[in-house]
PDB file of C-alpha atoms in Angstrom:
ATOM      1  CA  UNK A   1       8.155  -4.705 -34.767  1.00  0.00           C
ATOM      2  CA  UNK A   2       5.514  -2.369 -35.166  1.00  0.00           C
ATOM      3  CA  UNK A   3       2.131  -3.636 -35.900  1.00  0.00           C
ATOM      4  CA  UNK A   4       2.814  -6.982 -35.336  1.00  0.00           C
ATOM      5  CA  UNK A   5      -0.801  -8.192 -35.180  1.00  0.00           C
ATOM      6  CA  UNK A   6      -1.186  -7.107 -38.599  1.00  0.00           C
ATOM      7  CA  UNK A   7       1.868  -9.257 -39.822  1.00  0.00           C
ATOM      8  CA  UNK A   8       1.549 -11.825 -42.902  1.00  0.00           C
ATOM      9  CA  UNK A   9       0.599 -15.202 -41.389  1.00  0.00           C
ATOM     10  CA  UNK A  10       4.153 -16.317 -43.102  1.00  0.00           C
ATOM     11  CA  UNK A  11       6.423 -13.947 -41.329  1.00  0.00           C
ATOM     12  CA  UNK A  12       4.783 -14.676 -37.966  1.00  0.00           C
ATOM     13  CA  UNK A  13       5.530 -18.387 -38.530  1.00  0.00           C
ATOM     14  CA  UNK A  14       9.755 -17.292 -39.123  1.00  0.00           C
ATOM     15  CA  UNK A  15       9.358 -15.084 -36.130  1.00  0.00           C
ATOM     16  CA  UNK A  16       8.084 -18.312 -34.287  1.00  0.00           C
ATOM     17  CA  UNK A  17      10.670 -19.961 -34.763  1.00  0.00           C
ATOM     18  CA  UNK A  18      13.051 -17.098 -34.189  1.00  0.00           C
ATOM     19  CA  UNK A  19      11.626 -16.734 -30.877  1.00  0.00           C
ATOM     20  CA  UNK A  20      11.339 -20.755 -30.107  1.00  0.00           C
ATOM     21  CA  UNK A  21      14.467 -22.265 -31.356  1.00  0.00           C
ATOM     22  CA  UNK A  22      16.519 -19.019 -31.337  1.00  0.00           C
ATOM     23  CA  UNK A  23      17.742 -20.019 -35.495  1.00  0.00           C
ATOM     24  CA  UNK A  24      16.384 -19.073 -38.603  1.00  0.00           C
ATOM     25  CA  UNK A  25      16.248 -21.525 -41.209  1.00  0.00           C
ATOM     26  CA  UNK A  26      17.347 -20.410 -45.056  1.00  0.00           C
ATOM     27  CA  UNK A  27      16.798 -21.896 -48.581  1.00  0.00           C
ATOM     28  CA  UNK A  28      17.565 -19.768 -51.089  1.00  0.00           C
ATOM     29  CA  UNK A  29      19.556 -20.637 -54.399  1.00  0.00           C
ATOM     30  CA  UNK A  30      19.507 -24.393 -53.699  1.00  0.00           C
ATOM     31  CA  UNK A  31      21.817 -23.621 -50.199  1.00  0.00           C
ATOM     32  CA  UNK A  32      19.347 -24.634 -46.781  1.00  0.00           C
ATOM     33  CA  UNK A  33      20.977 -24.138 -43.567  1.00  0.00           C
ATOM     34  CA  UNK A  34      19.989 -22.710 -40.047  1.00  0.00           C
ATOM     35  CA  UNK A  35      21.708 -19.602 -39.003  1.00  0.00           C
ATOM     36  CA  UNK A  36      21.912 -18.915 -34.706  1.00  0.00           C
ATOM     37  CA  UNK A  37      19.536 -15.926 -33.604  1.00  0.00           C
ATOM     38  CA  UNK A  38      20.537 -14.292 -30.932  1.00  0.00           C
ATOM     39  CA  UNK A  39      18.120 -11.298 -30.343  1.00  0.00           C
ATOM     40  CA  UNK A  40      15.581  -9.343 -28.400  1.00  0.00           C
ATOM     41  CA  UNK A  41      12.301  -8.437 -30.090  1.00  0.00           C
ATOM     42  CA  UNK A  42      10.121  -5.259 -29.007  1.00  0.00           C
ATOM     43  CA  UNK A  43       6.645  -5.572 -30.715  1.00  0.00           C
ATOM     44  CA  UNK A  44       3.697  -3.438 -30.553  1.00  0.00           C
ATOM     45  CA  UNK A  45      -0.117  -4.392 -31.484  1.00  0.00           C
ATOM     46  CA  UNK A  46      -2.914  -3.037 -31.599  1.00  0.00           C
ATOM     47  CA  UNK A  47      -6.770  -4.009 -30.145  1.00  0.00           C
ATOM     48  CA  UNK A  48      -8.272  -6.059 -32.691  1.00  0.00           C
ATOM     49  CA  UNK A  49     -11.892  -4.988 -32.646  1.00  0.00           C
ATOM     50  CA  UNK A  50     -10.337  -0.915 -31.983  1.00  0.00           C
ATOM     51  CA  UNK A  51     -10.445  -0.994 -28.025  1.00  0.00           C
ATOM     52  CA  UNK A  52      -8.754  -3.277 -25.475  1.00  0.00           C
ATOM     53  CA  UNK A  53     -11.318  -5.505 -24.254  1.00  0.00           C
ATOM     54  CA  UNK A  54     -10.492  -6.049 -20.251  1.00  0.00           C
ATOM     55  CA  UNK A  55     -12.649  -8.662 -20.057  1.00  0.00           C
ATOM     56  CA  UNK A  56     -10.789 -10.789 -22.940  1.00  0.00           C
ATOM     57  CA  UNK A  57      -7.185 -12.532 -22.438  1.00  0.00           C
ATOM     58  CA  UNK A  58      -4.689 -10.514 -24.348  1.00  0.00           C
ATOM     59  CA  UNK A  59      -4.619 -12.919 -27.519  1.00  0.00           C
ATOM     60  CA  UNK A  60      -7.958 -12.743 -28.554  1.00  0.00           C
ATOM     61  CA  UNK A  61      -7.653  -8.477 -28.071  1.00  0.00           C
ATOM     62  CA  UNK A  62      -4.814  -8.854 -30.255  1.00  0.00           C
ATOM     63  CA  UNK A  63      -6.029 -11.286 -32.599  1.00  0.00           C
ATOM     64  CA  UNK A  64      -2.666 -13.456 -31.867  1.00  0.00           C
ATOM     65  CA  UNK A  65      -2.079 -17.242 -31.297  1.00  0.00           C
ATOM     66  CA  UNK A  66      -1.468 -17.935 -27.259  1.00  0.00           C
ATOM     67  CA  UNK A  67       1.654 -19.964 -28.728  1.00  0.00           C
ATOM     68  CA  UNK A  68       3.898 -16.731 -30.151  1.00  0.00           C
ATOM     69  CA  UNK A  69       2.505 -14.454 -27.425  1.00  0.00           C
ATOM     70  CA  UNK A  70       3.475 -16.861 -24.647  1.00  0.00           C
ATOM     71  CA  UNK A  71       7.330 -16.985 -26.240  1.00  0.00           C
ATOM     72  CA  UNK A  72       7.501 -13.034 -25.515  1.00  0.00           C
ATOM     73  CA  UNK A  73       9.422 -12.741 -21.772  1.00  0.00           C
ATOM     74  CA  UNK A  74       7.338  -9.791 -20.940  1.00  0.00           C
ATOM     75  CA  UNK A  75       4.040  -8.435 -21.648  1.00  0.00           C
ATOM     76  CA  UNK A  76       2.844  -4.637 -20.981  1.00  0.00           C
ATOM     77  CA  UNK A  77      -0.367  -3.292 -21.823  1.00  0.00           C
ATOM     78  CA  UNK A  78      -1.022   0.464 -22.521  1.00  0.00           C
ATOM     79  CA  UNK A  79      -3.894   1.192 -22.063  1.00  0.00           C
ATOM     80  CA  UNK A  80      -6.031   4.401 -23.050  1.00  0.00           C
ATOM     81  CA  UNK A  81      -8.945   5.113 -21.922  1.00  0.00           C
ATOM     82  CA  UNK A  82     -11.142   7.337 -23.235  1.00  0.00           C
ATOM     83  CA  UNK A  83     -11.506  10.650 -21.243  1.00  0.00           C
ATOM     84  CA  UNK A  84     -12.999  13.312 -23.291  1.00  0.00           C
ATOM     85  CA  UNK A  85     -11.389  16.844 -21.302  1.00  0.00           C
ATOM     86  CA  UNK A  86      -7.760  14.903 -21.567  1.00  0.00           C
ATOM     87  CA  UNK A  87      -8.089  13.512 -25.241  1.00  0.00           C
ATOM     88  CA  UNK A  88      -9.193  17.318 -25.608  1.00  0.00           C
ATOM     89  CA  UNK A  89      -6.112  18.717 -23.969  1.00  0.00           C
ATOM     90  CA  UNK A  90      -3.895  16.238 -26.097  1.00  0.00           C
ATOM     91  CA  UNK A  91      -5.744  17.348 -29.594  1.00  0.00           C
ATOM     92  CA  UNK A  92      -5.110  21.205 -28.574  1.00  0.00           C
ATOM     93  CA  UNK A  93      -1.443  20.589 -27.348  1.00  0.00           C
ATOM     94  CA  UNK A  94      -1.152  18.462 -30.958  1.00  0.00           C
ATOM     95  CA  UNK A  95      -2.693  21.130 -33.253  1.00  0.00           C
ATOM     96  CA  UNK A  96      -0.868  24.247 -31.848  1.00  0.00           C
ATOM     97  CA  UNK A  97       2.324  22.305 -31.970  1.00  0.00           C
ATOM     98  CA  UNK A  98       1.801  21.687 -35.681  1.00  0.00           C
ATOM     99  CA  UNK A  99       0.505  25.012 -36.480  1.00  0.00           C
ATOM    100  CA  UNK A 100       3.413  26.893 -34.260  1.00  0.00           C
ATOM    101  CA  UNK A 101       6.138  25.210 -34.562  1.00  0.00           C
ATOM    102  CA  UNK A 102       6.950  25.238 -31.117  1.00  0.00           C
ATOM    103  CA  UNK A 103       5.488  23.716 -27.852  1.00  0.00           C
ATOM    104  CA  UNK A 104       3.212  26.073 -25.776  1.00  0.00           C
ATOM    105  CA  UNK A 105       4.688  28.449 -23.202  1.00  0.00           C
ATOM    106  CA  UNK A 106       3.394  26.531 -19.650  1.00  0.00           C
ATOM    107  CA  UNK A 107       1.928  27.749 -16.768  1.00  0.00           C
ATOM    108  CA  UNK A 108       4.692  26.388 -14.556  1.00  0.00           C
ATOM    109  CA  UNK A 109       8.193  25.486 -14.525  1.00  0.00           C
ATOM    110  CA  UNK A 110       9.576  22.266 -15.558  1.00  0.00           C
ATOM    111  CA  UNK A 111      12.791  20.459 -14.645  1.00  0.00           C
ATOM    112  CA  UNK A 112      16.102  19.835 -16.529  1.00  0.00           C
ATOM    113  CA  UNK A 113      17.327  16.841 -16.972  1.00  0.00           C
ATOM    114  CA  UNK A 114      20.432  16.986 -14.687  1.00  0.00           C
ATOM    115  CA  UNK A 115      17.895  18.106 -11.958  1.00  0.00           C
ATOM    116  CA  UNK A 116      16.026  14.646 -12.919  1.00  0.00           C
ATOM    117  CA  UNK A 117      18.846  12.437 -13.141  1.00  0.00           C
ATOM    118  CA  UNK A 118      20.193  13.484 -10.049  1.00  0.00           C
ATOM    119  CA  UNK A 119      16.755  12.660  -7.962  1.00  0.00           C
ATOM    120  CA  UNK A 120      16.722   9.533  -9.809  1.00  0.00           C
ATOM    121  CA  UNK A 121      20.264   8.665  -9.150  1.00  0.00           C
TER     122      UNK A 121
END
């Protein structure tokens, strides 16, 4: 879920209970009954004032209640922090990539995959 701190306050609620209970509960055309949900959810948010605060816990940063963030298994924070000749290098590698077509010949060799697979393996 993509953007999930700027989710309706209505959908968060069905996630909730998604996430708590593992059902969903449906009324539609006069029929109400709970269906089993057995998933994994992936959601990414955003800072809410722009910038991750360090010196906040992670549900005020992301404007969240403690209750659905504490249902989530695992938690990680990316982080960017702002670094003006690497935000540079980024916004260079971005534009000639859109204006070329192509990624920029490099300065140095890189690996193939198999090469990386087989160190990782």
């Amino acid at each position: 879920i993509d953007e999930f701190d700027k989710m309706d306050e209505t959908d968060r609620t069905s996630i909730h209970e998604v996430m708590e209970q593992q059902t969903s509960s449906i009324a539609k055309a006069g029929i109400n009954t709970t269906l089993n949900a057995r998933t994994s959810i992936l959601a990414a948010a955003n800072p809410a004032f722009g910038r991750y605060n360090p010196n906040r816990p992670p549900q005020d940063n992301f404007n969240l209640p403690a209750s659905l963030l504490s249902r989530f298994d695992l938690m990680f924070l990316i982080i960017d922090r702002p670094n003006l000749e690497s935000d540079r290098m980024l916004a260079e590698h971005v534009a000639y990539v859109h204006q070329h077509g192509k990624h920029p010949t490099l300065e140095y060799d890189i690996f193939d995959g198999e090469f990386i697979r087989s160190y990782i393996a």
